[in-house]
mmCIF file of C-alpha atoms and ligand atoms in Angstrom:
data_model
loop_
_atom_site.group_PDB
_atom_site.id
_atom_site.type_symbol
_atom_site.label_atom_id
_atom_site.label_comp_id
_atom_site.label_asym_id
_atom_site.label_seq_id
_atom_site.Cartn_x
_atom_site.Cartn_y
_atom_site.Cartn_z
ATOM 1 C CA MET Q 67 118.563 -98.982 110.527
ATOM 2 C CA SER Q 68 117.465 -100.721 113.657
ATOM 3 C CA VAL Q 69 115.178 -103.663 113.190
ATOM 4 C CA PRO Q 70 112.832 -104.235 116.126
ATOM 5 C CA ALA Q 71 112.221 -107.708 114.885
ATOM 6 C CA ARG Q 72 111.397 -111.014 116.362
ATOM 7 C CA ALA Q 73 110.141 -114.181 114.779
ATOM 8 C CA GLU Q 74 106.417 -114.350 114.995
ATOM 9 C CA LYS Q 75 105.095 -117.316 116.885
ATOM 10 C CA PRO Q 76 103.295 -119.737 114.603
ATOM 11 C CA ILE Q 77 99.915 -118.679 115.925
ATOM 12 C CA LEU Q 78 99.116 -116.775 112.867
ATOM 13 C CA LEU Q 79 96.287 -114.498 113.669
ATOM 14 C CA SER Q 80 96.062 -111.369 111.640
ATOM 15 C CA GLN Q 81 95.484 -108.012 113.253
ATOM 16 C CA ARG Q 82 93.008 -106.871 110.680
ATOM 17 C CA GLY Q 83 91.444 -109.046 108.115
ATOM 18 C CA VAL Q 84 91.655 -111.035 104.991
ATOM 19 C CA SER Q 85 90.570 -108.086 102.907
ATOM 20 C CA THR Q 86 93.379 -105.942 104.253
ATOM 21 C CA ALA Q 87 96.032 -108.653 104.513
ATOM 22 C CA PRO Q 88 99.367 -107.708 102.963
ATOM 23 C CA ARG Q 89 99.820 -108.797 99.359
ATOM 24 C CA ILE Q 90 102.728 -110.737 98.001
ATOM 25 C CA LEU Q 91 105.178 -108.204 96.645
ATOM 26 C CA PRO Q 92 107.127 -108.222 93.487
ATOM 27 C CA VAL Q 93 110.323 -107.064 95.160
ATOM 28 C CA ASP Q 94 113.055 -106.271 92.672
ATOM 29 C CA ALA Q 95 116.338 -107.949 93.315
ATOM 30 C CA ALA Q 96 115.091 -109.466 96.562
ATOM 31 C CA PRO Q 97 116.614 -112.857 97.346
ATOM 32 C CA ASP Q 98 114.005 -115.498 96.597
ATOM 33 C CA VAL Q 99 115.542 -118.283 98.672
ATOM 34 C CA ILE Q 100 117.357 -118.666 101.955
ATOM 35 C CA GLU Q 101 119.989 -121.346 102.335
ATOM 36 C CA LEU Q 102 119.420 -123.241 105.573
ATOM 37 C CA ALA Q 103 122.286 -125.650 105.002
ATOM 38 C CA PRO Q 104 124.354 -126.732 101.992
ATOM 39 C CA ASP Q 105 121.838 -128.097 99.449
ATOM 40 C CA CYS Q 106 118.871 -127.007 101.525
ATOM 41 C CA ARG Q 107 117.239 -123.899 100.140
ATOM 42 C CA VAL Q 108 113.809 -122.638 101.051
ATOM 43 C CA PRO Q 109 111.760 -120.106 99.057
ATOM 44 C CA ILE Q 110 111.106 -116.701 100.572
ATOM 45 C CA LEU Q 111 107.792 -114.936 99.912
ATOM 46 C CA TRP Q 112 108.094 -111.211 100.571
ATOM 47 C CA LYS Q 113 105.101 -109.179 101.695
ATOM 48 C CA ARG Q 114 104.819 -105.552 102.642
ATOM 49 C CA SER Q 115 102.419 -104.153 105.194
ATOM 50 C CA SER Q 116 102.016 -100.487 105.996
ATOM 51 C CA ARG Q 117 100.458 -101.423 109.336
ATOM 52 C CA ALA Q 118 103.046 -103.949 110.482
ATOM 53 C CA ARG Q 119 105.227 -102.520 113.212
ATOM 54 C CA ARG Q 120 107.887 -105.146 113.046
ATOM 55 C CA LEU Q 121 109.474 -107.592 110.724
ATOM 56 C CA SER Q 122 107.796 -110.959 111.032
ATOM 57 C CA LEU Q 123 108.332 -114.467 109.730
ATOM 58 C CA ARG Q 124 105.880 -117.225 109.275
ATOM 59 C CA ILE Q 125 105.990 -120.610 107.646
ATOM 60 C CA ASP Q 126 103.710 -121.132 104.665
ATOM 61 C CA ALA Q 127 102.857 -124.774 105.207
ATOM 62 C CA LEU Q 128 101.405 -125.548 101.788
ATOM 63 C CA ARG Q 129 104.145 -123.848 99.831
ATOM 64 C CA GLN Q 130 106.899 -124.998 102.207
ATOM 65 C CA ALA Q 131 108.221 -121.465 102.193
ATOM 66 C CA VAL Q 132 109.058 -118.647 104.581
ATOM 67 C CA THR Q 133 106.802 -115.614 104.365
ATOM 68 C CA VAL Q 134 108.503 -112.399 105.471
ATOM 69 C CA THR Q 135 106.361 -109.351 106.173
ATOM 70 C CA LEU Q 136 108.227 -106.066 105.871
ATOM 71 C CA PRO Q 137 106.982 -103.069 107.827
ATOM 72 C CA GLY Q 138 106.926 -99.636 106.132
ATOM 73 C CA PRO Q 139 110.311 -98.635 104.808
ATOM 74 C CA LEU Q 140 112.270 -101.834 105.434
ATOM 75 C CA THR Q 141 113.777 -103.506 102.349
ATOM 76 C CA PRO Q 142 114.503 -107.209 101.838
ATOM 77 C CA GLN Q 143 118.195 -106.345 102.080
ATOM 78 C CA ASP Q 144 117.571 -104.848 105.540
ATOM 79 C CA ALA Q 145 115.709 -107.994 106.549
ATOM 80 C CA MET Q 146 118.217 -110.604 105.347
ATOM 81 C CA PRO Q 147 120.653 -110.404 108.303
ATOM 82 C CA PHE Q 148 117.767 -111.015 110.709
ATOM 83 C CA LEU Q 149 116.411 -113.787 108.524
ATOM 84 C CA LYS Q 150 119.794 -115.506 108.621
ATOM 85 C CA THR Q 151 119.755 -115.499 112.429
ATOM 86 C CA GLN Q 152 116.420 -117.364 112.260
ATOM 87 C CA ARG Q 153 117.689 -120.352 110.235
ATOM 88 C CA HIS Q 154 117.340 -122.700 113.203
ATOM 89 C CA TRP Q 155 113.734 -121.626 113.848
ATOM 90 C CA ILE Q 156 112.865 -122.031 110.149
ATOM 91 C CA THR Q 157 114.522 -125.480 109.993
ATOM 92 C CA LYS Q 158 112.649 -126.645 113.087
ATOM 93 C CA ARG Q 159 109.283 -125.407 111.812
ATOM 94 C CA LEU Q 160 109.765 -126.994 108.394
ATOM 95 C CA ALA Q 161 110.819 -130.275 110.006
ATOM 96 C CA ALA Q 162 107.567 -130.237 111.994
ATOM 97 C CA LEU Q 163 105.687 -130.093 108.688
ATOM 98 C CA HIS Q 164 107.073 -133.473 107.743
ATOM 99 C CA ASN Q 165 105.072 -134.906 110.626
ATOM 100 C CA ALA Q 166 101.928 -133.390 109.182
ATOM 101 C CA PRO Q 167 99.024 -135.818 109.003
ATOM 102 C CA ALA Q 168 98.147 -137.164 105.561
ATOM 103 C CA PHE Q 169 94.612 -137.840 104.366
ATOM 104 C CA LEU Q 170 95.339 -141.377 103.195
ATOM 105 C CA ALA Q 171 93.892 -144.797 103.990
ATOM 106 C CA GLY Q 172 95.653 -146.362 106.965
ATOM 107 C CA ARG Q 173 96.785 -142.993 108.371
ATOM 108 C CA THR Q 174 95.535 -141.404 111.544
ATOM 109 C CA ILE Q 175 94.345 -137.810 111.651
ATOM 110 C CA PRO Q 176 92.924 -135.842 114.563
ATOM 111 C CA VAL Q 177 89.279 -134.784 114.549
ATOM 112 C CA GLU Q 178 88.432 -132.385 117.380
ATOM 113 C CA GLY Q 179 91.735 -133.433 118.928
ATOM 114 C CA ILE Q 180 90.992 -137.163 118.905
ATOM 115 C CA PRO Q 181 92.961 -139.489 116.598
ATOM 116 C CA HIS Q 182 90.850 -141.125 113.892
ATOM 117 C CA LEU Q 183 92.002 -143.883 111.557
ATOM 118 C CA ILE Q 184 91.126 -143.460 107.870
ATOM 119 C CA VAL Q 185 89.581 -146.683 106.573
ATOM 120 C CA HIS Q 186 88.841 -147.290 102.904
ATOM 121 C CA GLN Q 187 85.515 -149.039 102.215
ATOM 122 C CA PRO Q 188 85.385 -149.092 98.415
ATOM 123 C CA ALA Q 189 82.016 -150.837 98.195
ATOM 124 C CA ALA Q 190 80.143 -148.800 100.813
ATOM 125 C CA ARG Q 191 77.231 -146.745 99.571
ATOM 126 C CA SER Q 192 77.325 -143.628 101.737
ATOM 127 C CA GLY Q 193 80.306 -141.357 101.076
ATOM 128 C CA VAL Q 194 82.277 -140.575 104.237
ATOM 129 C CA TRP Q 195 81.275 -141.193 107.838
ATOM 130 C CA ILE Q 196 82.761 -141.352 111.324
ATOM 131 C CA GLU Q 197 82.258 -144.300 113.614
ATOM 132 C CA ALA Q 198 84.217 -145.361 116.696
ATOM 133 C CA GLN Q 199 87.196 -143.086 116.010
ATOM 134 C CA GLN Q 200 87.434 -144.197 112.418
ATOM 135 C CA ILE Q 201 86.717 -142.267 109.256
ATOM 136 C CA PHE Q 202 85.236 -144.562 106.633
ATOM 137 C CA VAL Q 203 85.588 -143.502 103.028
ATOM 138 C CA SER Q 204 83.835 -145.124 100.080
ATOM 139 C CA GLY Q 205 84.721 -144.895 96.402
ATOM 140 C CA THR Q 206 87.998 -145.230 94.570
ATOM 141 C CA GLU Q 207 91.288 -144.909 96.405
ATOM 142 C CA GLU Q 208 92.624 -141.927 94.471
ATOM 143 C CA PHE Q 209 89.864 -139.669 95.796
ATOM 144 C CA ILE Q 210 90.205 -140.569 99.486
ATOM 145 C CA GLY Q 211 92.174 -137.428 100.318
ATOM 146 C CA ARG Q 212 89.737 -135.113 98.628
ATOM 147 C CA ARG Q 213 86.696 -136.805 100.153
ATOM 148 C CA VAL Q 214 88.147 -136.711 103.669
ATOM 149 C CA ARG Q 215 89.058 -133.035 103.269
ATOM 150 C CA ASP Q 216 85.585 -132.169 101.945
ATOM 151 C CA PHE Q 217 84.011 -134.093 104.793
ATOM 152 C CA LEU Q 218 86.142 -132.335 107.423
ATOM 153 C CA ARG Q 219 85.489 -128.969 105.839
ATOM 154 C CA ASN Q 220 81.721 -129.514 106.054
ATOM 155 C CA HIS Q 221 82.054 -130.783 109.586
ATOM 156 C CA ALA Q 222 84.098 -127.671 110.397
ATOM 157 C CA ARG Q 223 81.434 -125.418 108.900
ATOM 158 C CA THR Q 224 78.813 -126.956 111.192
ATOM 159 C CA VAL Q 225 80.851 -127.121 114.383
ATOM 160 C CA LEU Q 226 82.637 -123.775 114.037
ATOM 161 C CA GLY Q 227 79.378 -122.096 113.007
ATOM 162 C CA GLN Q 228 77.558 -123.417 116.070
ATOM 163 C CA GLU Q 229 80.357 -122.457 118.379
ATOM 164 C CA LEU Q 230 80.706 -118.974 116.918
ATOM 165 C CA ARG Q 231 76.953 -118.399 117.293
ATOM 166 C CA ALA Q 232 77.021 -119.646 120.884
ATOM 167 C CA GLN Q 233 79.947 -117.412 121.844
ATOM 168 C CA ALA Q 234 78.445 -114.445 119.989
ATOM 169 C CA GLN Q 235 75.189 -114.887 121.856
ATOM 170 C CA ALA Q 236 76.930 -115.197 125.207
ATOM 171 C CA THR Q 237 79.149 -112.155 124.697
ATOM 172 C CA GLY Q 238 77.094 -109.819 122.521
ATOM 173 C CA LEU Q 239 80.001 -109.644 120.063
ATOM 174 C CA ARG Q 240 78.319 -110.312 116.749
ATOM 175 C CA PRO Q 241 80.277 -110.847 113.534
ATOM 176 C CA THR Q 242 78.604 -109.850 110.267
ATOM 177 C CA ARG Q 243 79.492 -113.188 108.715
ATOM 178 C CA LEU Q 244 81.645 -116.293 108.998
ATOM 179 C CA ASP Q 245 83.804 -117.604 106.185
ATOM 180 C CA ILE Q 246 85.377 -121.037 106.413
ATOM 181 C CA ARG Q 247 88.516 -121.098 104.294
ATOM 182 C CA ASP Q 248 91.503 -123.281 103.547
ATOM 183 C CA THR Q 249 94.440 -121.237 104.689
ATOM 184 C CA SER Q 250 97.994 -122.418 104.935
ATOM 185 C CA SER Q 251 99.478 -119.835 107.269
ATOM 186 C CA ARG Q 252 96.735 -118.535 109.537
ATOM 187 C CA TRP Q 253 93.948 -119.929 111.663
ATOM 188 C CA GLY Q 254 91.610 -117.023 111.595
ATOM 189 C CA SER Q 255 91.126 -113.334 111.028
ATOM 190 C CA CYS Q 256 88.626 -110.586 111.584
ATOM 191 C CA SER Q 257 88.071 -107.718 109.167
ATOM 192 C CA SER Q 258 87.123 -104.154 110.051
ATOM 193 C CA SER Q 259 83.684 -104.833 108.562
ATOM 194 C CA GLY Q 260 83.140 -107.559 111.162
ATOM 195 C CA ARG Q 261 83.712 -110.617 108.986
ATOM 196 C CA ILE Q 262 85.384 -113.519 110.695
ATOM 197 C CA MET Q 263 87.385 -116.073 108.750
ATOM 198 C CA LEU Q 264 88.346 -119.404 110.295
ATOM 199 C CA SER Q 265 90.395 -122.190 108.761
ATOM 200 C CA TRP Q 266 88.503 -125.473 108.414
ATOM 201 C CA ARG Q 267 91.683 -127.117 109.710
ATOM 202 C CA LEU Q 268 90.688 -125.911 113.160
ATOM 203 C CA ILE Q 269 88.301 -128.872 113.286
ATOM 204 C CA MET Q 270 91.362 -131.086 113.798
ATOM 205 C CA ALA Q 271 92.384 -129.193 116.958
ATOM 206 C CA PRO Q 272 91.013 -129.883 120.451
ATOM 207 C CA ALA Q 273 87.867 -128.043 121.565
ATOM 208 C CA SER Q 274 89.804 -125.729 123.893
ATOM 209 C CA VAL Q 275 91.946 -124.465 120.988
ATOM 210 C CA ARG Q 276 88.835 -123.893 118.921
ATOM 211 C CA HIS Q 277 87.223 -121.995 121.778
ATOM 212 C CA TYR Q 278 90.278 -119.771 122.159
ATOM 213 C CA LEU Q 279 90.577 -118.970 118.451
ATOM 214 C CA ILE Q 280 86.924 -118.035 118.146
ATOM 215 C CA ALA Q 281 87.172 -115.868 121.281
ATOM 216 C CA HIS Q 282 90.308 -114.260 119.846
ATOM 217 C CA GLU Q 283 88.574 -113.285 116.603
ATOM 218 C CA LEU Q 284 85.419 -112.115 118.401
ATOM 219 C CA ALA Q 285 87.556 -109.883 120.624
ATOM 220 C CA HIS Q 286 88.841 -108.182 117.448
ATOM 221 C CA LEU Q 287 85.305 -106.937 116.824
ATOM 222 C CA ARG Q 288 85.953 -104.577 119.721
ATOM 223 C CA HIS Q 289 89.735 -104.126 119.507
ATOM 224 C CA MET Q 290 91.388 -104.223 116.074
ATOM 225 C CA ASN Q 291 94.848 -104.738 117.545
ATOM 226 C CA HIS Q 292 96.741 -106.918 119.999
ATOM 227 C CA GLY Q 293 96.984 -104.311 122.757
ATOM 228 C CA PRO Q 294 96.470 -104.894 126.509
ATOM 229 C CA ALA Q 295 92.713 -104.159 126.338
ATOM 230 C CA PHE Q 296 92.376 -106.780 123.608
ATOM 231 C CA TRP Q 297 94.093 -109.472 125.701
ATOM 232 C CA THR Q 298 92.045 -108.553 128.776
ATOM 233 C CA LEU Q 299 88.898 -109.107 126.742
ATOM 234 C CA VAL Q 300 90.216 -112.415 125.329
ATOM 235 C CA ASP Q 301 90.857 -113.615 128.878
ATOM 236 C CA GLN Q 302 87.303 -112.676 129.821
ATOM 237 C CA LEU Q 303 85.951 -114.643 126.878
ATOM 238 C CA THR Q 304 87.990 -117.839 127.258
ATOM 239 C CA PRO Q 305 90.035 -119.575 129.946
ATOM 240 C CA HIS Q 306 92.080 -121.420 127.299
ATOM 241 C CA ARG Q 307 94.373 -118.729 125.895
ATOM 242 C CA HIS Q 308 97.702 -119.956 127.257
ATOM 243 C CA THR Q 309 97.150 -123.682 126.823
ATOM 244 C CA ALA Q 310 95.784 -123.101 123.325
ATOM 245 C CA GLU Q 311 98.745 -120.942 122.313
ATOM 246 C CA ARG Q 312 101.136 -123.577 123.617
ATOM 247 C CA TRP Q 313 99.260 -126.275 121.765
ATOM 248 C CA LEU Q 314 99.284 -124.273 118.515
ATOM 249 C CA LYS Q 315 102.974 -123.576 118.874
ATOM 250 C CA HIS Q 316 103.714 -127.304 118.972
ATOM 251 C CA HIS Q 317 101.058 -128.756 116.671
ATOM 252 C CA GLY Q 318 99.696 -125.868 114.642
ATOM 253 C CA SER Q 319 102.003 -125.932 111.655
ATOM 254 C CA ALA Q 320 101.557 -129.701 111.175
ATOM 255 C CA LEU Q 321 97.785 -129.268 110.917
ATOM 256 C CA LEU Q 322 98.100 -126.313 108.568
ATOM 257 C CA GLY Q 323 100.337 -128.498 106.390
ATOM 258 C CA ALA Q 324 98.137 -131.619 106.513
ATOM 259 C CA ARG Q 325 97.158 -132.774 103.070
HETATM 260 ZN ZN1 ZN L 1422 94.499 -111.353 116.471
#
């Protein structure tokens, strides 16, 4: 069987939506790890999609695993030879995760593309706030990570919501609703019912990347695919497509893996 496969770039935008995303498969007798080097084995998560036209790989940042989506009739055994040719790509992507920012005191994380130092202020009264490129966090040390994440998620809800409304107004492409989620392998998606999902982690990326991703999902309200008409519309909606894709290719998986 010929496998028209290529490794998917780590810009993980679904063609359809969360509700129709492929489920993790219980695949009998499918290998559950791939050996990248002696003593270095990485879990494989198999998914099947009736709509996928090619075999694709993505890195699941939180689970430190490789997700393989099988189109129609392809079996894991069919996919393994291709997977083995992608060991270098998988190794490189997983290595990038080790540079992922950590939500800890003394570490620096990007907010809207600008580095911010996390500073613990145990005695302060107000919870978490930003001042002069620093994120101040009150309370006990063990909860710093959770408080910073909650803070960024709320900030994301505000900023992404405003930006989505502004772009929707300017373009006439109106989603039925916006969900802000914590996703480990994709930045956004758009369902056939017009719901847009964006990862709160997008708030760490520069404004141009945010603009592109929102334009990308809005364009799916008109074209539920990645065909030429879709990309023409994306280019009409945002000037940032190519720089944003390059940026996501280099920095995206680290932000999806930040914890
Ligand atoms: Zn898309």
